mmCIF file with all atom_site columns, C-alpha atoms in Angstrom:
data_model
loop_
_atom_site.group_PDB
_atom_site.id
_atom_site.type_symbol
_atom_site.label_atom_id
_atom_site.label_alt_id
_atom_site.label_comp_id
_atom_site.label_asym_id
_atom_site.label_entity_id
_atom_site.label_seq_id
_atom_site.pdbx_PDB_ins_code
_atom_site.Cartn_x
_atom_site.Cartn_y
_atom_site.Cartn_z
_atom_site.occupancy
_atom_site.B_iso_or_equiv
_atom_site.pdbx_formal_charge
_atom_site.auth_seq_id
_atom_site.auth_comp_id
_atom_site.auth_asym_id
_atom_site.auth_atom_id
_atom_site.pdbx_PDB_model_num
ATOM 1   C CA . MET V 1 1   ? -0.005 0.169  -0.031  1.00 58.00 ? 1   MET V CA 1
ATOM 2   C CA . MET V 1 2   ? 2.932  2.280  0.748   1.00 57.00 ? 2   MET V CA 1
ATOM 3   C CA . LYS V 1 3   ? 4.660  1.811  -2.511  1.00 61.00 ? 3   LYS V CA 1
ATOM 4   C CA . ARG V 1 4   ? 1.111  2.642  -4.416  1.00 60.00 ? 4   ARG V CA 1
ATOM 5   C CA . LYS V 1 5   ? 0.974  5.933  -2.661  1.00 61.00 ? 5   LYS V CA 1
ATOM 6   C CA . LEU V 1 6   ? 4.651  6.758  -3.405  1.00 54.00 ? 6   LEU V CA 1
ATOM 7   C CA . LEU V 1 7   ? 3.874  5.806  -6.965  1.00 55.00 ? 7   LEU V CA 1
ATOM 8   C CA . VAL V 1 8   ? 0.900  7.861  -7.418  1.00 56.00 ? 8   VAL V CA 1
ATOM 9   C CA . GLY V 1 9   ? 2.595  10.840 -5.628  1.00 57.00 ? 9   GLY V CA 1
ATOM 10  C CA . SER V 1 10  ? 5.571  10.335 -8.121  1.00 58.00 ? 10  SER V CA 1
ATOM 11  C CA . ILE V 1 11  ? 3.543  10.545 -10.850 1.00 66.00 ? 11  ILE V CA 1
ATOM 12  C CA . THR V 1 12  ? 1.511  13.407 -9.952  1.00 59.00 ? 12  THR V CA 1
ATOM 13  C CA . GLY V 1 13  ? 4.594  15.468 -9.385  1.00 55.00 ? 13  GLY V CA 1
ATOM 14  C CA . LEU V 1 14  ? 5.957  14.537 -12.890 1.00 54.00 ? 14  LEU V CA 1
ATOM 15  C CA . LEU V 1 15  ? 2.654  15.556 -14.573 1.00 57.00 ? 15  LEU V CA 1
ATOM 16  C CA . VAL V 1 16  ? 2.781  18.952 -12.754 1.00 53.00 ? 16  VAL V CA 1
ATOM 17  C CA . LEU V 1 17  ? 6.438  19.547 -13.630 1.00 51.00 ? 17  LEU V CA 1
ATOM 18  C CA . GLY V 1 18  ? 5.691  18.515 -17.098 1.00 56.00 ? 18  GLY V CA 1
ATOM 19  C CA . GLY V 1 19  ? 2.842  20.922 -17.352 1.00 53.00 ? 19  GLY V CA 1
ATOM 20  C CA . ALA V 1 20  ? 5.070  23.722 -16.076 1.00 49.00 ? 20  ALA V CA 1
ATOM 21  C CA . ILE V 1 21  ? 7.798  22.931 -18.619 1.00 53.00 ? 21  ILE V CA 1
ATOM 22  C CA . GLY V 1 22  ? 5.213  22.968 -21.587 1.00 51.00 ? 22  GLY V CA 1
ATOM 23  C CA . ALA V 1 23  ? 3.975  26.218 -20.382 1.00 47.00 ? 23  ALA V CA 1
ATOM 24  C CA . GLY V 1 24  ? 7.085  27.731 -19.969 1.00 49.00 ? 24  GLY V CA 1
ATOM 25  C CA . ALA V 1 25  ? 8.108  26.346 -23.848 1.00 46.00 ? 25  ALA V CA 1
ATOM 26  C CA . ALA V 1 26  ? 4.711  27.610 -25.364 1.00 45.00 ? 26  ALA V CA 1
ATOM 27  C CA . SER V 1 27  ? 5.288  31.356 -23.772 1.00 43.00 ? 27  SER V CA 1
ATOM 28  C CA . ASN V 1 28  ? 8.764  31.410 -25.266 1.00 44.00 ? 28  ASN V CA 1
ATOM 29  C CA . THR V 1 29  ? 7.557  30.960 -28.763 1.00 41.00 ? 29  THR V CA 1
ATOM 30  C CA . GLN V 1 30  ? 4.830  33.393 -29.189 1.00 43.00 ? 30  GLN V CA 1
ATOM 31  C CA . ASP V 1 31  ? 6.366  35.909 -31.127 1.00 44.00 ? 31  ASP V CA 1
ATOM 32  C CA . VAL V 1 32  ? 7.868  33.101 -33.713 1.00 48.00 ? 32  VAL V CA 1
ATOM 33  C CA . GLY V 1 33  ? 5.654  31.525 -36.265 1.00 48.00 ? 33  GLY V CA 1
ATOM 34  C CA . SER V 1 34  ? 6.177  28.090 -38.047 1.00 42.00 ? 34  SER V CA 1
ATOM 35  C CA . LYS V 1 35  ? 9.534  26.989 -38.625 1.00 40.00 ? 35  LYS V CA 1
ATOM 36  C CA . GLY V 1 36  ? 11.121 29.759 -36.390 1.00 49.00 ? 36  GLY V CA 1
ATOM 37  C CA . LYS V 1 37  ? 10.214 32.516 -38.641 1.00 47.00 ? 37  LYS V CA 1
ATOM 38  C CA . PRO V 1 38  ? 8.888  35.959 -37.346 1.00 56.00 ? 38  PRO V CA 1
ATOM 39  C CA . ALA V 1 39  ? 5.125  36.397 -36.822 1.00 63.00 ? 39  ALA V CA 1
ATOM 40  C CA . ASP V 1 40  ? 3.316  39.718 -35.910 1.00 87.00 ? 40  ASP V CA 1
ATOM 41  C CA . LEU V 1 41  ? 6.078  41.888 -36.271 1.00 93.00 ? 41  LEU V CA 1
ATOM 42  C CA . ILE V 1 42  ? 5.969  45.559 -37.328 1.00 94.00 ? 42  ILE V CA 1
ATOM 43  C CA . SER V 1 43  ? 6.926  46.065 -41.171 1.00 93.00 ? 43  SER V CA 1
ATOM 44  C CA . THR V 1 44  ? 10.227 47.447 -42.316 1.00 92.00 ? 44  THR V CA 1
ATOM 45  C CA . GLU V 1 45  ? 8.242  50.475 -43.851 1.00 93.00 ? 45  GLU V CA 1
ATOM 46  C CA . LYS V 1 46  ? 7.131  51.185 -40.157 1.00 94.00 ? 46  LYS V CA 1
ATOM 47  C CA . ALA V 1 47  ? 10.522 50.616 -38.579 1.00 94.00 ? 47  ALA V CA 1
ATOM 48  C CA . GLU V 1 48  ? 11.919 52.770 -41.178 1.00 94.00 ? 48  GLU V CA 1
ATOM 49  C CA . GLU V 1 49  ? 9.370  55.437 -40.310 1.00 94.00 ? 49  GLU V CA 1
ATOM 50  C CA . ILE V 1 50  ? 9.936  55.365 -36.743 1.00 93.00 ? 50  ILE V CA 1
ATOM 51  C CA . ALA V 1 51  ? 13.628 55.760 -37.014 1.00 92.00 ? 51  ALA V CA 1
ATOM 52  C CA . ILE V 1 52  ? 13.408 58.788 -39.373 1.00 92.00 ? 52  ILE V CA 1
ATOM 53  C CA . GLU V 1 53  ? 10.698 60.384 -37.181 1.00 91.00 ? 53  GLU V CA 1
ATOM 54  C CA . GLU V 1 54  ? 13.001 60.146 -34.047 1.00 88.00 ? 54  GLU V CA 1
ATOM 55  C CA . VAL V 1 55  ? 16.389 61.391 -35.552 1.00 87.00 ? 55  VAL V CA 1
ATOM 56  C CA . GLY V 1 56  ? 15.788 62.203 -39.355 1.00 89.00 ? 56  GLY V CA 1
ATOM 57  C CA . GLY V 1 57  ? 17.972 61.397 -42.376 1.00 90.00 ? 57  GLY V CA 1
ATOM 58  C CA . LYS V 1 58  ? 17.743 58.967 -45.112 1.00 92.00 ? 58  LYS V CA 1
ATOM 59  C CA . LEU V 1 59  ? 17.770 54.966 -44.745 1.00 93.00 ? 59  LEU V CA 1
ATOM 60  C CA . LYS V 1 60  ? 21.076 53.488 -45.472 1.00 92.00 ? 60  LYS V CA 1
ATOM 61  C CA . SER V 1 61  ? 20.282 49.998 -44.364 1.00 94.00 ? 61  SER V CA 1
ATOM 62  C CA . ILE V 1 62  ? 17.724 47.890 -42.361 1.00 94.00 ? 62  ILE V CA 1
ATOM 63  C CA . GLU V 1 63  ? 18.161 44.284 -41.183 1.00 93.00 ? 63  GLU V CA 1
ATOM 64  C CA . LEU V 1 64  ? 15.854 42.160 -39.304 1.00 93.00 ? 64  LEU V CA 1
ATOM 65  C CA . GLU V 1 65  ? 17.835 40.301 -36.544 1.00 91.00 ? 65  GLU V CA 1
ATOM 66  C CA . LYS V 1 66  ? 16.863 37.908 -33.526 1.00 89.00 ? 66  LYS V CA 1
ATOM 67  C CA . GLU V 1 67  ? 18.852 39.169 -30.219 1.00 83.00 ? 67  GLU V CA 1
ATOM 68  C CA . ASP V 1 68  ? 18.153 37.653 -26.934 1.00 78.00 ? 68  ASP V CA 1
ATOM 69  C CA . GLY V 1 69  ? 15.052 35.973 -28.174 1.00 82.00 ? 69  GLY V CA 1
ATOM 70  C CA . HIS V 1 70  ? 13.394 38.920 -29.465 1.00 86.00 ? 70  HIS V CA 1
ATOM 71  C CA . PHE V 1 71  ? 13.499 40.236 -33.076 1.00 92.00 ? 71  PHE V CA 1
ATOM 72  C CA . VAL V 1 72  ? 14.919 43.772 -33.561 1.00 92.00 ? 72  VAL V CA 1
ATOM 73  C CA . TYR V 1 73  ? 15.452 45.954 -36.624 1.00 94.00 ? 73  TYR V CA 1
ATOM 74  C CA . ASP V 1 74  ? 19.050 47.192 -36.985 1.00 93.00 ? 74  ASP V CA 1
ATOM 75  C CA . ILE V 1 75  ? 18.539 50.389 -38.981 1.00 93.00 ? 75  ILE V CA 1
ATOM 76  C CA . GLU V 1 76  ? 21.218 52.550 -40.321 1.00 93.00 ? 76  GLU V CA 1
ATOM 77  C CA . LEU V 1 77  ? 20.332 56.078 -41.293 1.00 92.00 ? 77  LEU V CA 1
ATOM 78  C CA . MET V 1 78  ? 22.488 59.000 -42.793 1.00 90.00 ? 78  MET V CA 1
ATOM 79  C CA . ARG V 1 79  ? 21.718 62.530 -42.118 1.00 86.00 ? 79  ARG V CA 1
ATOM 80  C CA . GLU V 1 80  ? 22.795 65.763 -44.474 1.00 84.00 ? 80  GLU V CA 1
ATOM 81  C CA . ASP V 1 81  ? 25.236 66.548 -42.109 1.00 81.00 ? 81  ASP V CA 1
ATOM 82  C CA . ASN V 1 82  ? 27.194 63.130 -42.815 1.00 82.00 ? 82  ASN V CA 1
ATOM 83  C CA . GLN V 1 83  ? 26.262 61.894 -39.392 1.00 85.00 ? 83  GLN V CA 1
ATOM 84  C CA . LYS V 1 84  ? 25.542 58.427 -39.387 1.00 89.00 ? 84  LYS V CA 1
ATOM 85  C CA . ILE V 1 85  ? 23.151 57.132 -36.879 1.00 89.00 ? 85  ILE V CA 1
ATOM 86  C CA . ASP V 1 86  ? 22.426 53.429 -35.838 1.00 91.00 ? 86  ASP V CA 1
ATOM 87  C CA . LEU V 1 87  ? 19.194 52.592 -34.170 1.00 91.00 ? 87  LEU V CA 1
ATOM 88  C CA . GLU V 1 88  ? 17.656 49.312 -32.904 1.00 91.00 ? 88  GLU V CA 1
ATOM 89  C CA . ILE V 1 89  ? 14.021 48.899 -33.004 1.00 92.00 ? 89  ILE V CA 1
ATOM 90  C CA . ASN V 1 90  ? 11.923 46.109 -31.183 1.00 92.00 ? 90  ASN V CA 1
ATOM 91  C CA . ALA V 1 91  ? 10.305 44.460 -34.158 1.00 93.00 ? 91  ALA V CA 1
ATOM 92  C CA . GLY V 1 92  ? 7.221  43.197 -32.212 1.00 91.00 ? 92  GLY V CA 1
ATOM 93  C CA . SER V 1 93  ? 6.279  46.733 -30.093 1.00 90.00 ? 93  SER V CA 1
ATOM 94  C CA . GLY V 1 94  ? 8.167  49.361 -32.744 1.00 92.00 ? 94  GLY V CA 1
ATOM 95  C CA . ARG V 1 95  ? 9.953  50.790 -29.431 1.00 90.00 ? 95  ARG V CA 1
ATOM 96  C CA . ILE V 1 96  ? 13.352 52.269 -29.785 1.00 88.00 ? 96  ILE V CA 1
ATOM 97  C CA . ILE V 1 97  ? 15.818 50.224 -28.087 1.00 86.00 ? 97  ILE V CA 1
ATOM 98  C CA . LYS V 1 98  ? 19.022 52.068 -28.899 1.00 86.00 ? 98  LYS V CA 1
ATOM 99  C CA . VAL V 1 99  ? 20.440 54.992 -30.868 1.00 85.00 ? 99  VAL V CA 1
ATOM 100 C CA . ASP V 1 100 ? 23.981 55.288 -31.734 1.00 86.00 ? 100 ASP V CA 1
ATOM 101 C CA . ARG V 1 101 ? 25.131 58.600 -33.260 1.00 81.00 ? 101 ARG V CA 1
ATOM 102 C CA . LYS V 1 102 ? 28.595 58.708 -35.164 1.00 76.00 ? 102 LYS V CA 1
ATOM 103 C CA . ASP V 1 103 ? 30.436 61.265 -37.139 1.00 62.00 ? 103 ASP V CA 1
ATOM 104 C CA . GLY V 1 104 ? 29.886 60.458 -40.900 1.00 49.00 ? 104 GLY V CA 1
ATOM 105 C CA . HIS V 1 105 ? 33.710 61.395 -41.964 1.00 44.00 ? 105 HIS V CA 1
ATOM 106 C CA . ASP V 1 106 ? 34.849 58.179 -42.985 1.00 42.00 ? 106 ASP V CA 1
ATOM 107 C CA . ASP V 1 107 ? 38.855 57.718 -43.858 1.00 38.00 ? 107 ASP V CA 1
ATOM 108 C CA . ASP V 1 108 ? 38.202 54.994 -46.471 1.00 38.00 ? 108 ASP V CA 1
ATOM 109 C CA . ASN V 1 109 ? 38.060 55.821 -50.132 1.00 36.00 ? 109 ASN V CA 1
ATOM 110 C CA . ARG V 1 110 ? 34.630 54.779 -51.456 1.00 37.00 ? 110 ARG V CA 1
ATOM 111 C CA . SER V 1 111 ? 34.611 53.906 -55.181 1.00 39.00 ? 111 SER V CA 1
ATOM 112 C CA . SER V 1 112 ? 33.000 56.557 -57.746 1.00 37.00 ? 112 SER V CA 1
ATOM 113 C CA . LYS V 1 113 ? 30.278 53.916 -58.014 1.00 39.00 ? 113 LYS V CA 1
ATOM 114 C CA . ASN V 1 114 ? 28.927 54.853 -54.794 1.00 40.00 ? 114 ASN V CA 1
ATOM 115 C CA . GLN V 1 115 ? 28.839 58.231 -55.540 1.00 50.00 ? 115 GLN V CA 1
ATOM 116 C CA . GLU V 1 116 ? 26.636 57.727 -58.525 1.00 68.00 ? 116 GLU V CA 1
ATOM 117 C CA . VAL V 1 117 ? 23.674 56.038 -56.844 1.00 80.00 ? 117 VAL V CA 1
ATOM 118 C CA . THR V 1 118 ? 20.572 57.613 -58.412 1.00 86.00 ? 118 THR V CA 1
ATOM 119 C CA . ILE V 1 119 ? 17.989 55.562 -56.805 1.00 89.00 ? 119 ILE V CA 1
ATOM 120 C CA . SER V 1 120 ? 17.264 55.358 -53.068 1.00 89.00 ? 120 SER V CA 1
ATOM 121 C CA . LEU V 1 121 ? 17.042 52.467 -50.878 1.00 91.00 ? 121 LEU V CA 1
ATOM 122 C CA . ASP V 1 122 ? 13.201 52.601 -50.608 1.00 91.00 ? 122 ASP V CA 1
ATOM 123 C CA . ASP V 1 123 ? 13.005 52.524 -54.458 1.00 91.00 ? 123 ASP V CA 1
ATOM 124 C CA . ALA V 1 124 ? 15.286 49.345 -54.507 1.00 92.00 ? 124 ALA V CA 1
ATOM 125 C CA . ILE V 1 125 ? 12.849 47.756 -52.032 1.00 93.00 ? 125 ILE V CA 1
ATOM 126 C CA . SER V 1 126 ? 9.803  48.524 -53.915 1.00 93.00 ? 126 SER V CA 1
ATOM 127 C CA . ALA V 1 127 ? 11.380 47.272 -57.331 1.00 93.00 ? 127 ALA V CA 1
ATOM 128 C CA . ALA V 1 128 ? 12.462 43.931 -55.074 1.00 93.00 ? 128 ALA V CA 1
ATOM 129 C CA . THR V 1 129 ? 8.929  43.583 -53.424 1.00 94.00 ? 129 THR V CA 1
ATOM 130 C CA . LYS V 1 130 ? 7.223  44.358 -56.818 1.00 94.00 ? 130 LYS V CA 1
ATOM 131 C CA . ASP V 1 131 ? 9.244  41.690 -58.582 1.00 93.00 ? 131 ASP V CA 1
ATOM 132 C CA . THR V 1 132 ? 8.393  39.349 -55.829 1.00 92.00 ? 132 THR V CA 1
ATOM 133 C CA . PRO V 1 133 ? 6.194  40.372 -52.756 1.00 94.00 ? 133 PRO V CA 1
ATOM 134 C CA . GLY V 1 134 ? 7.460  39.045 -49.474 1.00 92.00 ? 134 GLY V CA 1
ATOM 135 C CA . LYS V 1 135 ? 8.686  40.618 -46.113 1.00 92.00 ? 135 LYS V CA 1
ATOM 136 C CA . VAL V 1 136 ? 12.051 42.625 -46.137 1.00 93.00 ? 136 VAL V CA 1
ATOM 137 C CA . LYS V 1 137 ? 14.720 40.868 -43.815 1.00 91.00 ? 137 LYS V CA 1
ATOM 138 C CA . GLU V 1 138 ? 17.569 43.077 -44.872 1.00 91.00 ? 138 GLU V CA 1
ATOM 139 C CA . ALA V 1 139 ? 18.322 45.761 -47.158 1.00 91.00 ? 139 ALA V CA 1
ATOM 140 C CA . GLU V 1 140 ? 21.746 47.793 -47.692 1.00 90.00 ? 140 GLU V CA 1
ATOM 141 C CA . LEU V 1 141 ? 23.790 49.483 -50.233 1.00 88.00 ? 141 LEU V CA 1
ATOM 142 C CA . ASP V 1 142 ? 26.808 47.280 -51.018 1.00 84.00 ? 142 ASP V CA 1
ATOM 143 C CA . ASP V 1 143 ? 30.355 48.699 -51.559 1.00 78.00 ? 143 ASP V CA 1
ATOM 144 C CA . ASP V 1 144 ? 30.037 47.605 -55.227 1.00 78.00 ? 144 ASP V CA 1
ATOM 145 C CA . GLY V 1 145 ? 27.502 50.132 -56.120 1.00 79.00 ? 145 GLY V CA 1
ATOM 146 C CA . TYR V 1 146 ? 24.403 47.758 -55.844 1.00 88.00 ? 146 TYR V CA 1
ATOM 147 C CA . TYR V 1 147 ? 21.607 47.336 -53.433 1.00 92.00 ? 147 TYR V CA 1
ATOM 148 C CA . GLU V 1 148 ? 21.335 43.922 -51.544 1.00 93.00 ? 148 GLU V CA 1
ATOM 149 C CA . ILE V 1 149 ? 17.943 43.216 -50.680 1.00 94.00 ? 149 ILE V CA 1
ATOM 150 C CA . GLU V 1 150 ? 16.714 39.768 -48.674 1.00 94.00 ? 150 GLU V CA 1
ATOM 151 C CA . LEU V 1 151 ? 13.233 38.833 -48.591 1.00 93.00 ? 151 LEU V CA 1
ATOM 152 C CA . VAL V 1 152 ? 11.271 36.264 -46.973 1.00 92.00 ? 152 VAL V CA 1
ATOM 153 C CA . VAL V 1 153 ? 8.671  34.562 -49.321 1.00 92.00 ? 153 VAL V CA 1
ATOM 154 C CA . GLY V 1 154 ? 6.692  32.026 -47.320 1.00 90.00 ? 154 GLY V CA 1
ATOM 155 C CA . LEU V 1 155 ? 9.385  29.620 -46.018 1.00 89.00 ? 155 LEU V CA 1
ATOM 156 C CA . ASN V 1 156 ? 12.043 30.698 -48.530 1.00 90.00 ? 156 ASN V CA 1
ATOM 157 C CA . ASP V 1 157 ? 14.426 33.426 -48.449 1.00 91.00 ? 157 ASP V CA 1
ATOM 158 C CA . VAL V 1 158 ? 15.247 35.630 -51.812 1.00 92.00 ? 158 VAL V CA 1
ATOM 159 C CA . GLU V 1 159 ? 18.355 37.436 -52.188 1.00 92.00 ? 159 GLU V CA 1
ATOM 160 C CA . MET V 1 160 ? 18.394 40.036 -54.883 1.00 92.00 ? 160 MET V CA 1
ATOM 161 C CA . LYS V 1 161 ? 20.928 42.560 -56.059 1.00 91.00 ? 161 LYS V CA 1
ATOM 162 C CA . ILE V 1 162 ? 19.425 45.649 -57.597 1.00 92.00 ? 162 ILE V CA 1
ATOM 163 C CA . ASP V 1 163 ? 21.445 48.111 -59.804 1.00 87.00 ? 163 ASP V CA 1
ATOM 164 C CA . SER V 1 164 ? 21.714 51.417 -57.612 1.00 87.00 ? 164 SER V CA 1
ATOM 165 C CA . ASN V 1 165 ? 21.459 53.756 -60.720 1.00 85.00 ? 165 ASN V CA 1
ATOM 166 C CA . SER V 1 166 ? 18.923 51.872 -63.050 1.00 86.00 ? 166 SER V CA 1
ATOM 167 C CA . GLY V 1 167 ? 16.673 49.990 -60.181 1.00 89.00 ? 167 GLY V CA 1
ATOM 168 C CA . LYS V 1 168 ? 17.049 46.893 -62.441 1.00 90.00 ? 168 LYS V CA 1
ATOM 169 C CA . ILE V 1 169 ? 17.470 43.547 -60.715 1.00 88.00 ? 169 ILE V CA 1
ATOM 170 C CA . ILE V 1 170 ? 21.014 42.428 -61.394 1.00 86.00 ? 170 ILE V CA 1
ATOM 171 C CA . GLU V 1 171 ? 20.691 38.798 -59.630 1.00 87.00 ? 171 GLU V CA 1
ATOM 172 C CA . LYS V 1 172 ? 18.060 37.048 -57.895 1.00 87.00 ? 172 LYS V CA 1
ATOM 173 C CA . GLU V 1 173 ? 18.754 33.663 -55.811 1.00 88.00 ? 173 GLU V CA 1
ATOM 174 C CA . THR V 1 174 ? 15.964 31.501 -53.705 1.00 85.00 ? 174 THR V CA 1
ATOM 175 C CA . ASP V 1 175 ? 17.373 29.808 -50.795 1.00 82.00 ? 175 ASP V CA 1
ATOM 176 C CA . THR V 1 176 ? 14.717 26.830 -50.178 1.00 73.00 ? 176 THR V CA 1
ATOM 177 C CA . ASP V 1 177 ? 16.908 25.356 -47.073 1.00 63.00 ? 177 ASP V CA 1
ATOM 178 C CA . ASN V 1 178 ? 15.721 27.060 -44.118 1.00 51.00 ? 178 ASN V CA 1
ATOM 179 C CA . ASP V 1 179 ? 16.077 24.720 -41.409 1.00 50.00 ? 179 ASP V CA 1
#
């Protein structure tokens, strides 16, 4: 009889512990959809709008990253006074986490291609999403004079290179291995 009580007590304890672990696991995945993809996040356009409203400037790059279990937008803006500003924005709430201001006077010698850019990053993103509708994961002007745009389309990542003068797609690659 004593063994039966001990066995029932042990089983009850394991069930309670298992339920607590399951509930904790469920709460840790609320901001992630199937296959670990972001769910219910603000758009890159909204993140850009928040950043520009806060500090001004033009979008130089935007990237969706996961930090400490939360999704954030890492945004780089360039102001007319050549001040580079990096911001981190919580991708779920839209709250600004960090603002880092830097003097924009670089000592590196940029190629003349970068100085001939005629379309904005927003225009390059529009060209990419017009061709392939999806959620922008990362977008930036490459040192070689073209925009690199990475989109999430369903369960796939699509990477594009957009000419910074014509806005035409130079290269498009789909990565279907997202495990």
